[in-house]
Short mmCIF file of C-alpha atoms and ligand atoms in Angstrom, two decimals:
data_model
loop_
_atom_site.label_atom_id
_atom_site.label_comp_id
_atom_site.label_asym_id
_atom_site.label_seq_id
_atom_site.Cartn_x
_atom_site.Cartn_y
_atom_site.Cartn_z
CA MET A 1 -35.19 -14.20 28.42
CA ILE A 2 -35.90 -17.83 27.60
CA VAL A 3 -35.90 -19.64 24.27
CA ILE A 4 -38.13 -22.71 24.18
CA ILE A 5 -36.87 -25.32 21.77
CA LYS A 6 -39.12 -27.84 20.09
CA ASN A 7 -38.99 -31.29 21.68
CA SER A 8 -37.85 -33.05 18.52
CA THR A 9 -34.84 -30.79 17.95
CA PRO A 10 -31.57 -32.69 17.31
CA ALA A 11 -28.84 -32.14 19.92
CA ASP A 12 -26.35 -30.61 17.47
CA GLU A 13 -29.00 -28.11 16.38
CA ILE A 14 -29.48 -27.03 20.01
CA THR A 15 -25.72 -26.58 20.32
CA ARG A 16 -25.68 -24.53 17.12
CA ILE A 17 -28.57 -22.29 18.26
CA SER A 18 -26.88 -21.75 21.65
CA GLN A 19 -23.62 -20.74 19.99
CA GLU A 20 -25.41 -18.38 17.62
CA LEU A 21 -27.21 -16.72 20.53
CA ARG A 22 -23.90 -16.23 22.35
CA ASP A 23 -22.16 -14.84 19.29
CA THR A 24 -24.98 -12.58 18.16
CA TRP A 25 -26.16 -11.16 21.47
CA GLY A 26 -23.20 -11.59 23.81
CA VAL A 27 -25.33 -13.41 26.38
CA THR A 28 -24.69 -16.45 28.56
CA VAL A 29 -26.84 -19.41 27.50
CA GLU A 30 -27.96 -22.01 30.02
CA LYS A 31 -29.68 -25.14 28.84
CA SER A 32 -32.22 -26.86 31.04
CA ILE A 33 -33.88 -30.07 30.04
CA GLY A 34 -37.27 -30.31 31.70
CA LYS A 35 -39.79 -33.13 31.56
CA HIS A 36 -41.66 -31.49 28.71
CA LYS A 37 -39.40 -28.83 27.25
CA ILE A 38 -35.85 -27.91 26.44
CA ILE A 39 -35.18 -24.37 27.48
CA LEU A 40 -32.29 -22.06 26.75
CA GLY A 41 -32.07 -19.35 29.39
CA LEU A 42 -30.33 -16.18 28.21
CA VAL A 43 -28.60 -14.12 30.86
CA GLY A 44 -26.97 -10.75 30.31
CA GLU A 45 -28.01 -7.59 28.53
CA THR A 46 -31.27 -8.90 27.12
CA ALA A 47 -33.31 -5.67 27.32
CA THR A 48 -32.40 -4.59 23.81
CA ILE A 49 -32.89 -8.02 22.21
CA ASP A 50 -35.89 -8.32 19.92
CA PRO A 51 -37.57 -11.67 20.74
CA LEU A 52 -39.02 -11.87 17.22
CA GLN A 53 -35.56 -11.76 15.68
CA ILE A 54 -34.53 -14.81 17.71
CA GLN A 55 -37.85 -16.52 17.02
CA ASN A 56 -37.33 -16.13 13.27
CA SER A 57 -33.72 -17.31 13.35
CA SER A 58 -34.58 -21.03 13.48
CA SER A 59 -37.62 -23.17 12.79
CA TRP A 60 -36.66 -25.32 15.82
CA ILE A 61 -37.52 -22.44 18.16
CA GLU A 62 -41.02 -22.73 19.57
CA GLN A 63 -41.26 -19.52 21.58
CA VAL A 64 -39.16 -16.69 23.00
CA LEU A 65 -40.27 -15.14 26.28
CA ARG A 66 -38.96 -12.38 28.51
CA VAL A 67 -38.30 -13.06 32.21
CA GLU A 68 -39.66 -9.93 33.86
CA ARG A 69 -38.45 -10.64 37.42
CA PRO A 70 -35.24 -9.16 38.82
CA PHE A 71 -34.13 -12.68 39.74
CA LYS A 72 -33.68 -14.61 36.51
CA ARG A 73 -32.22 -18.06 37.01
CA VAL A 74 -34.30 -18.84 40.10
CA SER A 75 -37.54 -17.59 38.58
CA ARG A 76 -40.25 -20.03 37.64
CA GLU A 77 -40.33 -18.52 34.14
CA PHE A 78 -36.70 -19.45 33.59
CA ARG A 79 -37.83 -23.08 33.43
CA HIS A 80 -41.09 -22.21 31.72
CA GLY A 81 -43.12 -23.09 34.80
CA GLU A 82 -41.50 -26.42 35.54
CA ALA A 83 -40.27 -27.13 39.08
CA SER A 84 -36.67 -28.19 39.59
CA GLU A 85 -35.51 -30.94 41.89
CA VAL A 86 -32.41 -31.21 44.00
CA VAL A 87 -30.81 -34.61 43.71
CA VAL A 88 -28.58 -35.65 46.61
CA PRO A 89 -26.57 -38.87 46.58
CA THR A 90 -26.36 -40.29 50.12
CA PRO A 91 -24.95 -43.61 51.37
CA ASN A 92 -28.54 -44.88 51.69
CA GLY A 93 -29.37 -43.95 48.10
CA THR A 94 -30.28 -40.92 46.07
CA VAL A 95 -32.66 -38.46 47.69
CA TYR A 96 -34.84 -36.23 45.51
CA ILE A 97 -36.19 -32.99 46.91
CA GLY A 98 -38.83 -31.13 44.96
CA GLU A 99 -42.44 -30.59 44.10
CA GLN A 100 -42.92 -33.91 42.29
CA HIS A 101 -41.44 -35.99 45.10
CA PRO A 102 -42.50 -37.27 48.52
CA VAL A 103 -41.69 -34.91 51.35
CA VAL A 104 -38.15 -35.28 52.72
CA LEU A 105 -37.52 -35.14 56.47
CA VAL A 106 -34.37 -33.59 57.90
CA ALA A 107 -33.85 -33.98 61.64
CA GLY A 108 -31.20 -33.75 64.31
CA PRO A 109 -29.83 -31.56 67.04
CA CYS A 110 -29.10 -27.87 66.76
CA SER A 111 -25.44 -28.54 67.63
CA VAL A 112 -23.29 -31.64 67.46
CA GLU A 113 -22.35 -32.13 71.10
CA ASN A 114 -20.60 -35.50 71.34
CA GLU A 115 -20.32 -38.75 69.43
CA GLU A 116 -22.81 -40.70 71.48
CA MET A 117 -25.58 -38.14 71.19
CA ILE A 118 -25.14 -37.52 67.47
CA VAL A 119 -24.94 -41.20 66.54
CA GLU A 120 -27.88 -42.06 68.80
CA THR A 121 -29.97 -39.19 67.40
CA ALA A 122 -29.06 -40.18 63.86
CA LYS A 123 -30.24 -43.74 64.46
CA ARG A 124 -33.49 -42.55 66.00
CA VAL A 125 -34.37 -40.04 63.30
CA LYS A 126 -33.47 -42.54 60.62
CA ALA A 127 -35.79 -45.10 62.22
CA ALA A 128 -38.54 -42.46 62.20
CA GLY A 129 -38.09 -41.87 58.47
CA ALA A 130 -35.64 -38.97 58.14
CA LYS A 131 -33.36 -38.98 55.10
CA PHE A 132 -30.92 -36.39 56.45
CA LEU A 133 -29.26 -35.74 59.78
CA ARG A 134 -28.82 -32.07 60.60
CA GLY A 135 -26.38 -30.78 63.20
CA GLY A 136 -24.20 -27.71 63.60
CA ALA A 137 -20.42 -27.86 63.96
CA TYR A 138 -20.08 -24.08 63.59
CA LYS A 139 -22.85 -22.23 65.39
CA PRO A 140 -23.89 -18.63 64.75
CA ARG A 141 -24.70 -17.53 68.31
CA SER A 142 -25.95 -14.08 69.33
CA SER A 143 -23.58 -14.07 72.28
CA PRO A 144 -19.85 -14.61 71.89
CA TYR A 145 -19.96 -16.33 75.28
CA ALA A 146 -22.53 -18.93 74.20
CA PHE A 147 -21.50 -22.37 72.92
CA GLN A 148 -20.01 -21.81 69.46
CA GLY A 149 -20.02 -25.42 68.28
CA HIS A 150 -17.14 -27.88 68.41
CA GLY A 151 -15.94 -26.90 64.93
CA GLU A 152 -13.87 -29.30 62.88
CA SER A 153 -13.97 -32.09 65.47
CA ALA A 154 -17.79 -32.03 65.23
CA LEU A 155 -17.46 -32.65 61.49
CA ASP A 156 -15.71 -35.92 62.35
CA LEU A 157 -18.63 -36.83 64.61
CA LEU A 158 -21.07 -36.11 61.79
CA ALA A 159 -18.97 -38.36 59.57
CA ALA A 160 -19.28 -41.09 62.21
CA ALA A 161 -23.06 -40.66 62.29
CA ARG A 162 -23.17 -40.80 58.48
CA GLU A 163 -21.11 -43.96 58.55
CA ALA A 164 -23.32 -45.55 61.22
CA THR A 165 -26.66 -44.75 59.56
CA GLY A 166 -26.09 -43.90 55.90
CA LEU A 167 -28.05 -40.69 56.38
CA GLY A 168 -27.13 -37.63 54.35
CA ILE A 169 -25.60 -34.80 56.39
CA ILE A 170 -26.73 -31.17 56.42
CA THR A 171 -24.53 -28.77 58.34
CA GLU A 172 -23.97 -25.03 58.37
CA LEU A 173 -21.03 -23.21 56.83
CA MET A 174 -20.27 -19.82 58.36
CA ASP A 175 -16.78 -19.13 57.08
CA ALA A 176 -15.55 -19.91 53.56
CA ALA A 177 -12.25 -21.06 55.08
CA ASP A 178 -14.08 -24.09 56.49
CA LEU A 179 -15.55 -25.09 53.12
CA PRO A 180 -12.98 -27.83 52.25
CA ALA A 181 -13.32 -29.56 55.63
CA LEU A 182 -17.09 -29.19 55.72
CA SER A 183 -17.51 -30.47 52.15
CA ARG A 184 -15.82 -33.71 53.10
CA VAL A 185 -18.74 -34.64 55.34
CA ALA A 186 -21.72 -32.52 54.25
CA ASP A 187 -24.07 -33.80 51.58
CA VAL A 188 -25.88 -30.45 51.65
CA ILE A 189 -24.25 -27.21 52.81
CA GLN A 190 -26.46 -24.99 54.94
CA ILE A 191 -26.20 -21.23 54.73
CA GLY A 192 -27.88 -19.89 57.83
CA ALA A 193 -30.30 -17.01 58.23
CA ARG A 194 -27.55 -14.68 59.43
CA ASN A 195 -25.45 -15.28 56.33
CA MET A 196 -28.21 -15.20 53.75
CA GLN A 197 -26.84 -11.95 52.39
CA ASN A 198 -23.17 -12.71 52.89
CA PHE A 199 -22.57 -12.32 49.18
CA SER A 200 -18.93 -13.30 49.16
CA LEU A 201 -19.82 -16.54 50.98
CA LEU A 202 -22.68 -17.15 48.53
CA LYS A 203 -20.34 -16.70 45.56
CA LYS A 204 -17.91 -19.26 46.98
CA VAL A 205 -20.60 -21.79 47.82
CA GLY A 206 -22.17 -21.19 44.42
CA ALA A 207 -18.87 -22.05 42.77
CA GLN A 208 -18.73 -25.57 44.24
CA ASP A 209 -20.88 -28.62 43.52
CA LYS A 210 -22.51 -29.64 46.80
CA PRO A 211 -26.22 -28.77 47.05
CA VAL A 212 -26.97 -25.70 49.15
CA LEU A 213 -29.71 -25.11 51.69
CA LEU A 214 -30.34 -21.37 51.84
CA LYS A 215 -32.22 -20.26 54.90
CA ARG A 216 -34.26 -17.09 54.81
CA GLY A 217 -32.68 -14.15 56.59
CA MET A 218 -34.58 -13.22 59.71
CA SER A 219 -35.69 -9.90 58.23
CA ALA A 220 -35.36 -10.72 54.56
CA THR A 221 -38.10 -10.01 52.07
CA ILE A 222 -38.92 -12.76 49.60
CA ASP A 223 -37.25 -10.78 46.81
CA GLU A 224 -34.04 -10.38 48.85
CA TRP A 225 -34.07 -14.09 49.59
CA LEU A 226 -34.53 -15.02 45.94
CA MET A 227 -31.80 -12.58 44.90
CA ALA A 228 -29.50 -14.31 47.41
CA ALA A 229 -30.38 -17.63 45.76
CA GLU A 230 -29.69 -15.99 42.40
CA TYR A 231 -26.08 -15.44 43.57
CA LEU A 232 -25.70 -19.20 44.00
CA LEU A 233 -27.15 -20.01 40.60
CA ALA A 234 -25.22 -17.20 38.93
CA ALA A 235 -22.02 -18.67 40.35
CA GLY A 236 -22.88 -22.02 38.76
CA ASN A 237 -24.72 -24.04 41.41
CA SER A 238 -28.38 -24.69 40.66
CA ASN A 239 -28.83 -27.31 43.39
CA VAL A 240 -30.43 -24.93 45.84
CA ILE A 241 -33.18 -25.51 48.41
CA LEU A 242 -34.91 -22.56 50.07
CA CYS A 243 -35.67 -22.90 53.78
CA GLU A 244 -38.17 -20.70 55.60
CA ARG A 245 -37.23 -20.55 59.30
CA GLY A 246 -39.37 -17.72 60.60
CA ILE A 247 -38.96 -13.97 60.37
CA ARG A 248 -38.87 -11.10 62.85
CA THR A 249 -42.19 -9.41 63.37
CA PHE A 250 -43.58 -7.06 66.03
CA ASP A 251 -44.75 -9.93 68.23
CA SER A 252 -42.24 -12.33 69.69
CA LYS A 253 -43.84 -12.75 73.09
CA TYR A 254 -45.15 -16.25 72.51
CA VAL A 255 -43.01 -17.49 69.64
CA ARG A 256 -39.35 -16.90 68.80
CA ASN A 257 -40.13 -15.96 65.19
CA THR A 258 -43.16 -15.71 62.94
CA LEU A 259 -43.15 -18.74 60.69
CA ASP A 260 -44.24 -17.41 57.31
CA LEU A 261 -46.08 -20.32 55.76
CA SER A 262 -47.58 -18.12 53.08
CA VAL A 263 -44.17 -18.21 51.42
CA ILE A 264 -44.95 -21.71 50.21
CA PRO A 265 -47.62 -20.77 47.65
CA VAL A 266 -45.87 -17.46 46.96
CA LEU A 267 -42.55 -19.18 46.20
CA ARG A 268 -44.35 -21.76 44.07
CA ASN A 269 -45.38 -18.95 41.77
CA LEU A 270 -42.07 -17.15 41.81
CA THR A 271 -39.45 -19.87 41.70
CA HIS A 272 -38.78 -23.41 40.52
CA LEU A 273 -36.58 -24.17 43.55
CA PRO A 274 -37.64 -26.71 46.22
CA ILE A 275 -39.02 -25.39 49.50
CA MET A 276 -38.15 -26.55 53.00
CA ILE A 277 -39.84 -25.40 56.22
CA ASP A 278 -38.13 -25.29 59.62
CA PRO A 279 -40.85 -25.11 62.29
CA SER A 280 -38.26 -25.48 65.08
CA HIS A 281 -36.52 -22.13 64.57
CA GLY A 282 -39.81 -20.85 63.16
CA THR A 283 -41.56 -21.12 66.52
CA GLY A 284 -38.77 -21.62 69.04
CA LYS A 285 -41.01 -23.86 71.15
CA SER A 286 -41.22 -27.62 70.93
CA GLU A 287 -44.98 -27.70 71.54
CA TYR A 288 -45.65 -25.69 68.38
CA VAL A 289 -43.45 -27.75 66.10
CA ALA A 290 -46.00 -30.47 65.29
CA PRO A 291 -48.92 -28.22 64.29
CA MET A 292 -46.67 -26.04 62.12
CA ALA A 293 -45.00 -29.05 60.53
CA ILE A 294 -48.40 -30.43 59.58
CA ALA A 295 -49.53 -27.01 58.33
CA ALA A 296 -46.36 -26.75 56.23
CA LEU A 297 -47.06 -30.14 54.71
CA ALA A 298 -50.63 -29.08 53.95
CA ALA A 299 -49.40 -25.89 52.30
CA GLY A 300 -47.12 -27.87 50.00
CA ALA A 301 -43.64 -27.89 51.56
CA ASP A 302 -41.20 -30.24 49.83
CA SER A 303 -39.15 -30.88 52.94
CA LEU A 304 -39.19 -30.27 56.69
CA MET A 305 -36.28 -29.58 59.03
CA ILE A 306 -36.92 -30.44 62.67
CA GLU A 307 -34.57 -30.19 65.64
CA VAL A 308 -34.34 -33.39 67.67
CA HIS A 309 -32.20 -33.87 70.78
CA PRO A 310 -31.98 -36.90 73.07
CA ASN A 311 -32.28 -34.65 76.11
CA PRO A 312 -33.55 -31.17 75.16
CA ALA A 313 -33.33 -29.89 78.74
CA LYS A 314 -29.56 -30.36 78.61
CA ALA A 315 -29.01 -29.18 75.01
CA LEU A 316 -26.12 -26.76 74.46
CA SER A 317 -28.26 -24.76 72.02
CA ASP A 318 -31.95 -24.50 71.11
CA GLY A 319 -33.19 -26.99 73.73
CA PRO A 320 -36.61 -25.31 74.14
CA GLN A 321 -37.49 -25.93 70.50
CA SER A 322 -36.02 -29.42 70.25
CA LEU A 323 -38.12 -32.58 70.24
CA THR A 324 -37.08 -35.77 71.96
CA PRO A 325 -36.75 -38.72 69.56
CA GLU A 326 -40.02 -40.13 70.98
CA ARG A 327 -41.82 -36.91 70.27
CA PHE A 328 -40.32 -36.78 66.80
CA ASP A 329 -41.70 -40.29 66.18
CA ARG A 330 -45.15 -39.06 67.09
CA VAL A 331 -44.90 -35.94 64.95
CA VAL A 332 -43.85 -38.03 61.96
CA GLN A 333 -46.78 -40.34 62.55
CA GLU A 334 -49.16 -37.40 62.76
CA MET A 335 -47.72 -35.96 59.54
CA SER A 336 -48.11 -39.30 57.81
CA VAL A 337 -51.91 -39.11 58.00
CA LEU A 338 -51.96 -35.94 55.91
CA GLY A 339 -48.92 -36.90 53.86
CA LYS A 340 -50.72 -39.97 52.55
CA VAL A 341 -53.88 -38.02 51.74
CA ILE A 342 -51.95 -35.50 49.65
CA GLY A 343 -49.88 -38.26 48.02
CA ARG A 344 -46.50 -37.06 49.22
CA TRP A 345 -45.58 -39.73 51.74
CA SER A 346 -43.13 -42.54 51.20
CA ILE A 347 -42.13 -43.36 54.76
CA SER A 348 -43.08 -46.88 55.70
CA GLU A 349 -45.29 -47.58 58.72
CA LYS A 350 -42.44 -49.48 60.32
CA ALA A 351 -40.40 -46.33 60.39
CA THR A 352 -43.11 -44.34 62.15
CA LEU A 353 -44.01 -46.81 64.91
CA VAL A 354 -44.70 -44.98 68.14
CA THR A 355 -41.99 -46.08 70.51
CA SER A 356 -42.89 -44.13 73.59
CA GLY A 357 -46.19 -45.86 74.28
CA GLN A 358 -47.93 -42.49 74.45
CA SER A 359 -50.87 -41.98 72.17
CA VAL A 360 -50.71 -39.77 69.14
CA GLY A 361 -52.09 -36.37 69.95
CA SER A 362 -50.80 -36.15 73.51
CA ARG A 363 -47.95 -33.99 72.44
CA VAL A 364 -47.86 -31.30 75.04
C1 PEP B 401 -29.80 -23.78 62.71
O1 PEP B 401 -30.30 -24.41 61.77
O2 PEP B 401 -29.40 -24.32 63.76
C2 PEP B 401 -29.72 -22.32 62.63
C3 PEP B 401 -28.82 -21.63 63.32
O3 PEP B 401 -30.66 -21.82 61.84
P1 PEP B 401 -30.98 -20.31 61.39
O4 PEP B 401 -29.84 -19.89 60.54
O5 PEP B 401 -32.27 -20.46 60.65
O6 PEP B 401 -31.13 -19.49 62.64
MN1 MN B 402 -30.79 -24.35 66.11
#
């Protein structure tokens, strides 16, 4: 249930109303200050509450509405239709991710392999216009014999890349025990597809302050995904970005996953949280990354995550879906054409100069 407070309401009156709601109904009250409204979200046993009774309790209350969805805090209604933004301080400045902002690019290798490659990739993706470097230190691999990531030492390499470029760092947490070490370098903590419903991990990540990137489980419905996000918000962290990375369907002959781009408009209706699309894991093939990245932009994605590796043929994980830095340059330039048309582009031309000498469009 949400209580919409009139814009002109004095702050101490809002505090008083919140306290009264807590005392009278035994609910948790969460205040959100949007661009146009102040909203008090009530969480708890709200089914028996009579909205009219609350409405009549103060002349500062504009409206009282029920949130009908099973997920409350992540629902669009919880903010009375207003989108939220995730604000991430990085050495290069504050990055805003959300519906009202230019699209944010996240790029980097699947795994952090060595210092030279991660620093070099960071410099290249930064020059192309990325705001975040991605790279795994702890890798969730299907085979226990496959490269598992360099672990804590890779976090130091990410720190070196952050230092060298000022880019924000996004890296995956698999085990809550690694949270303190990972938090020292990560600006955004990634929860991967395989851990989307690891509820104990979600509770722990929800109880700390770093923004969280929650990838969609490979067979998760949209409701399951949003309920997983609800765990993070319920634990106290509302800085959550949802990332679609492809789902399992009956046909995986030509692509690794089915990238569900229809989630973009669907999520827009259901949730206020920012939406990221990962066409690299979504398709599993480098040649399909550009068209799906552009399609995601057209459909309204707030951010894109793209795997970039200096030498994909030699990558220790996900080489077939990784772009070279040159190819990433070209994809960014292709995206810029549409990005400008839809008014969501803030990357300067300088940053998207084609460095390979190949013409735009000759991607394959
Ligand atoms: C990744 O980002 O490298 C990764 C493992 O992603 P996902 O959890 O989507 O498979
Ligand atoms: Mn990967």
